[in-house]
PDB file of C-alpha atoms in Angstrom:
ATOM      1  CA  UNK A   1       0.000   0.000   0.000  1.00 89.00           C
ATOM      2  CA  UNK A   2       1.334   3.250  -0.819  1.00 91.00           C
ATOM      3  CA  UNK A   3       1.245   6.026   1.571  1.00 95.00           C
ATOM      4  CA  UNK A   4       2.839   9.567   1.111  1.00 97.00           C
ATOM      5  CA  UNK A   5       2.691  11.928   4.460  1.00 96.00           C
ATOM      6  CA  UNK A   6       3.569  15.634   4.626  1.00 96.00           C
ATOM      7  CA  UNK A   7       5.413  17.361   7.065  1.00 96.00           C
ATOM      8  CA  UNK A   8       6.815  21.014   7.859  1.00 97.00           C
ATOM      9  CA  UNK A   9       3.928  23.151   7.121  1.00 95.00           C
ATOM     10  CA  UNK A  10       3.076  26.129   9.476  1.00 97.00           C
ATOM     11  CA  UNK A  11       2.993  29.974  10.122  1.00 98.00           C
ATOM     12  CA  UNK A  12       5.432  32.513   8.575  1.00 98.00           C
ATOM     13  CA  UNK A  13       5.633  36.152   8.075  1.00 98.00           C
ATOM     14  CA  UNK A  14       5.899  37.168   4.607  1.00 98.00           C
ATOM     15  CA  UNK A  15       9.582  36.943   3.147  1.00 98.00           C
ATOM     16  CA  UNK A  16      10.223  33.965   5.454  1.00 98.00           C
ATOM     17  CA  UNK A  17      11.011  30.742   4.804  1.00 98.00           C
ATOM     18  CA  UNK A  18       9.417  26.928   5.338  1.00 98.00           C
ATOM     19  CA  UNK A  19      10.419  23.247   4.088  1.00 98.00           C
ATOM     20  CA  UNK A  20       8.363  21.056   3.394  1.00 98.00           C
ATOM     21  CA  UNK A  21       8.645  17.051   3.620  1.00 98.00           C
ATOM     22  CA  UNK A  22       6.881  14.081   1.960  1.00 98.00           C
ATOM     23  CA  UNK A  23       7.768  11.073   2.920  1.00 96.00           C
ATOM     24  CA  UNK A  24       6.765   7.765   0.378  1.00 95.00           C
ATOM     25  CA  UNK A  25       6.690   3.977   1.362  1.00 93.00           C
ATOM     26  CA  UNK A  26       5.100   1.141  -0.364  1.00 91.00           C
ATOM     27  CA  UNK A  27       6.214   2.267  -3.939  1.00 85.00           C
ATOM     28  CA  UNK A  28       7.805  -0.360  -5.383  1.00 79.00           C
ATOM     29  CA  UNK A  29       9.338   1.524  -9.029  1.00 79.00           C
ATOM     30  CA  UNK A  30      12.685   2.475  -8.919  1.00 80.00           C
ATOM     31  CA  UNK A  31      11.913   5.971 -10.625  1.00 89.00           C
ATOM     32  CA  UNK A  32       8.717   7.589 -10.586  1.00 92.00           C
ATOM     33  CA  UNK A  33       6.758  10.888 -10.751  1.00 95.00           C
ATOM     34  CA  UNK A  34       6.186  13.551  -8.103  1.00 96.00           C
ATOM     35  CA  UNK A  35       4.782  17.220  -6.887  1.00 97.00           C
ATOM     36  CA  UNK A  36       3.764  19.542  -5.034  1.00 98.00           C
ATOM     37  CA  UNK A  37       0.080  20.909  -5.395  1.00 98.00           C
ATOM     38  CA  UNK A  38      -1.351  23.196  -3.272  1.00 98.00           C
ATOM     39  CA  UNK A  39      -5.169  24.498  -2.731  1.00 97.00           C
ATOM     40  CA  UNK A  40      -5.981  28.153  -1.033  1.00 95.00           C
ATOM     41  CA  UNK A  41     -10.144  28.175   0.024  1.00 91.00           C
ATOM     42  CA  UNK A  42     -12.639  28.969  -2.737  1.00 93.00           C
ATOM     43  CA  UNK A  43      -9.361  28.602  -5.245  1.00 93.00           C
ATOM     44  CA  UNK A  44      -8.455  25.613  -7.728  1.00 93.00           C
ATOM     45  CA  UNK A  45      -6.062  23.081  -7.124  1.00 94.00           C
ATOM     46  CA  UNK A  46      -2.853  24.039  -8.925  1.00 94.00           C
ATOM     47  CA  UNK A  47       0.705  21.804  -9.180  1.00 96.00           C
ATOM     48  CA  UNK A  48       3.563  23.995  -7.635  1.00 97.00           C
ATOM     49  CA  UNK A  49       6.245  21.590  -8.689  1.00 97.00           C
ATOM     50  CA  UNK A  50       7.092  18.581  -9.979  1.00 97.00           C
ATOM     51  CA  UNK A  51       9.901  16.220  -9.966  1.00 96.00           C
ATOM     52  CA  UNK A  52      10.761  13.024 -11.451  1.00 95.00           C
ATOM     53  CA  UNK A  53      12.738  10.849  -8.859  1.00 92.00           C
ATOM     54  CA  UNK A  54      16.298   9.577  -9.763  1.00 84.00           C
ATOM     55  CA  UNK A  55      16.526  12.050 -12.304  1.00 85.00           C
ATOM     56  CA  UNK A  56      17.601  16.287 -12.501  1.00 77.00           C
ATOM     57  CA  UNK A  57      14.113  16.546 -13.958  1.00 90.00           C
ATOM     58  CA  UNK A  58      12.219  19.182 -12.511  1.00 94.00           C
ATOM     59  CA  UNK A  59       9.632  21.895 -12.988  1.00 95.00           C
ATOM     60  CA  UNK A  60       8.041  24.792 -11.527  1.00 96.00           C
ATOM     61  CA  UNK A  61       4.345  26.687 -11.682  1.00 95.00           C
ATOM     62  CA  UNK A  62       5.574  30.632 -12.699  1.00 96.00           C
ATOM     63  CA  UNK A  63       4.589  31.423  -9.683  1.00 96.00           C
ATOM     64  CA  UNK A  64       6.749  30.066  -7.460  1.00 98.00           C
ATOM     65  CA  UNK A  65       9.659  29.949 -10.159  1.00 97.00           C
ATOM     66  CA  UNK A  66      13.057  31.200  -8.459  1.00 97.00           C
ATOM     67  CA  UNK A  67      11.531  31.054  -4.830  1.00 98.00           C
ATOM     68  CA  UNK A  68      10.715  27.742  -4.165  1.00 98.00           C
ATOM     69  CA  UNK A  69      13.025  24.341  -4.763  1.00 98.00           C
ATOM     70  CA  UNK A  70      11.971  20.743  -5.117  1.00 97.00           C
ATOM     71  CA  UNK A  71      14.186  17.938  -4.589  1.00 96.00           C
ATOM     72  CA  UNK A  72      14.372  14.135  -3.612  1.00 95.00           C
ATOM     73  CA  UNK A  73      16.846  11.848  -1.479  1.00 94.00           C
ATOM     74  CA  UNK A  74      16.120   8.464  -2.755  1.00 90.00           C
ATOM     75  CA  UNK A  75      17.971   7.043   0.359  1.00 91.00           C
ATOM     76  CA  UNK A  76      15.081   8.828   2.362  1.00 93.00           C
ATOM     77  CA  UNK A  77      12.279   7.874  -0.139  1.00 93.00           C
ATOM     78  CA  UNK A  78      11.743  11.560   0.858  1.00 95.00           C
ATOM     79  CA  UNK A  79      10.865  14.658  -1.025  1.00 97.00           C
ATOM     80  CA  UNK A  80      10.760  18.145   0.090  1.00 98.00           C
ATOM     81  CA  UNK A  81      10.031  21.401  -1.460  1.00 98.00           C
ATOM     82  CA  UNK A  82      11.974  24.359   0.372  1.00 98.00           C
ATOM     83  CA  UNK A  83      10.186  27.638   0.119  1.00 98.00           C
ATOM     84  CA  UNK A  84      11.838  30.907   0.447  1.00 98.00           C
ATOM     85  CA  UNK A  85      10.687  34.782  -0.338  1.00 98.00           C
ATOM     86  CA  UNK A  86       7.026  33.670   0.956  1.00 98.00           C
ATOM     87  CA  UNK A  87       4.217  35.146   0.237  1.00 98.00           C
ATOM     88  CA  UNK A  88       0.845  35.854   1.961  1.00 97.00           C
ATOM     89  CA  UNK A  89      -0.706  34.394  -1.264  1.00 96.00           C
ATOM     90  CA  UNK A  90       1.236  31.020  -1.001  1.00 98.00           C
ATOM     91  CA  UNK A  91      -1.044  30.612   1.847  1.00 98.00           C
ATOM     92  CA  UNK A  92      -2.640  27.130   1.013  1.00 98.00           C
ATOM     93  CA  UNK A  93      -3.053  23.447   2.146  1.00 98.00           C
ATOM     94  CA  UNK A  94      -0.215  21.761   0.444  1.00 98.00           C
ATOM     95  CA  UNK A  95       0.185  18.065  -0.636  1.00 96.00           C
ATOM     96  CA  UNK A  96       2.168  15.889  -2.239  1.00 97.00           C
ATOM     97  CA  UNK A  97       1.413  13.427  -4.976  1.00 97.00           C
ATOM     98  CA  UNK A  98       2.934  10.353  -6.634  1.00 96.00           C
ATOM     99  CA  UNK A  99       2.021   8.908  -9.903  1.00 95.00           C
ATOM    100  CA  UNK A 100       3.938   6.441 -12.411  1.00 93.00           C
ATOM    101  CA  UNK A 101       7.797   8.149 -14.724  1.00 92.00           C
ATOM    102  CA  UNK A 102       4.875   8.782 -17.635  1.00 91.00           C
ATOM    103  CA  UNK A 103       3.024  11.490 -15.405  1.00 91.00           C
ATOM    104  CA  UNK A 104       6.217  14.330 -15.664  1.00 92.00           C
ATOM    105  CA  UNK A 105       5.851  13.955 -19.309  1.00 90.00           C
ATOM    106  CA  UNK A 106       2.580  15.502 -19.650  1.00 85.00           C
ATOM    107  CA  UNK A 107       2.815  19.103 -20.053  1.00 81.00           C
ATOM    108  CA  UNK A 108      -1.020  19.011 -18.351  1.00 89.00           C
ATOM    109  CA  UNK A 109       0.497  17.774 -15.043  1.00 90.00           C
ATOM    110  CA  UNK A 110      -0.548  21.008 -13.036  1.00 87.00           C
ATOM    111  CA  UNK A 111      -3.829  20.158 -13.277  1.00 86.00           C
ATOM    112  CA  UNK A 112      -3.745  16.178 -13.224  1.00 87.00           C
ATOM    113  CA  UNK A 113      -5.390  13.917 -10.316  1.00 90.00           C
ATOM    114  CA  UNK A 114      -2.162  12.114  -9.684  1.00 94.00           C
ATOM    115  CA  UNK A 115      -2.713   8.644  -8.530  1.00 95.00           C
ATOM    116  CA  UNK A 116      -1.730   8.507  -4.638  1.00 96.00           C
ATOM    117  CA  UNK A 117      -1.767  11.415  -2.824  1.00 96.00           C
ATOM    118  CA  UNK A 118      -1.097  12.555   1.032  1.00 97.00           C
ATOM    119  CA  UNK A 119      -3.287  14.562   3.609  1.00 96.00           C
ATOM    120  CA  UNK A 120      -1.521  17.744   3.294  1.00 96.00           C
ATOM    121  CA  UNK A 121       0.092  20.123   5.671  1.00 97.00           C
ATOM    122  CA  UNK A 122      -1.293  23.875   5.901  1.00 98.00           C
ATOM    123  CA  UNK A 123       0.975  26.708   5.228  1.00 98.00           C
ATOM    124  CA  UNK A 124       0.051  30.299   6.151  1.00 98.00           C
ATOM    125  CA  UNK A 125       2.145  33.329   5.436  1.00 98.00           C
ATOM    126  CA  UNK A 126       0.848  36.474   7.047  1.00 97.00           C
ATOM    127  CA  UNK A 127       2.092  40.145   6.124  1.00 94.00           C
TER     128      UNK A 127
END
């Protein structure tokens, strides 16, 4: 069974900082397909950003292009998006997601219901 859990979510003043965790187990590919998506109230989903694991491969939503990082330690079957420069409208629930390699090759992932997904953590940046 696959399970994906966030961590590292909480309050910050604007121009601070957070890191966020998400931690996999029970996914048996070597190399597979992950982001970040995050969901404000009375907003749409949107994918923040998106990795593909054993790989350099990664990609960002404009909006958070050149503020916010995504990586992945395969040893930790962990992957973490840091977040710097914060602002009061990155104030969202955020969750990770996990789908098979063939899901970073769509240039539609932003919006796509990726196949296992955690409970998200809440981040809220105030000004």
């Amino acid at each position: 069974q696959v399970q994906l859990v966030e961590s590292g979510g909480g309050s910050v003043q604007a121009g601070g900082s957070l890191r966020l965790s998400c931690e996999v187990s029970g996914y048996t590919y070597n190399r597979y397909c992950m982001g970040w998506f995050r969901q404000a109230p009375g907003r749409e989903r949107e994918g923040v950003a998106l990795i593909l694991t054993g790989s350099l491969g990664t990609d960002y939503a404009d909006s958070v292009k050149g503020r916010f990082t995504v990586s992945h330690d395969n040893a930790k079957n962990t992957m973490y998006l840091q977040m710097n420069s914060l602002k009061p409208e990155d104030t969202a629930m955020y969750y990770c997601a996990a789908d098979q390699e063939f899901r970073c090759f769509t240039s539609s992932w932003r919006k796509a219901d990726f196949r296992y997904r955690g409970q998200g953590t809440q981040v809220t940046v105030s000004s």
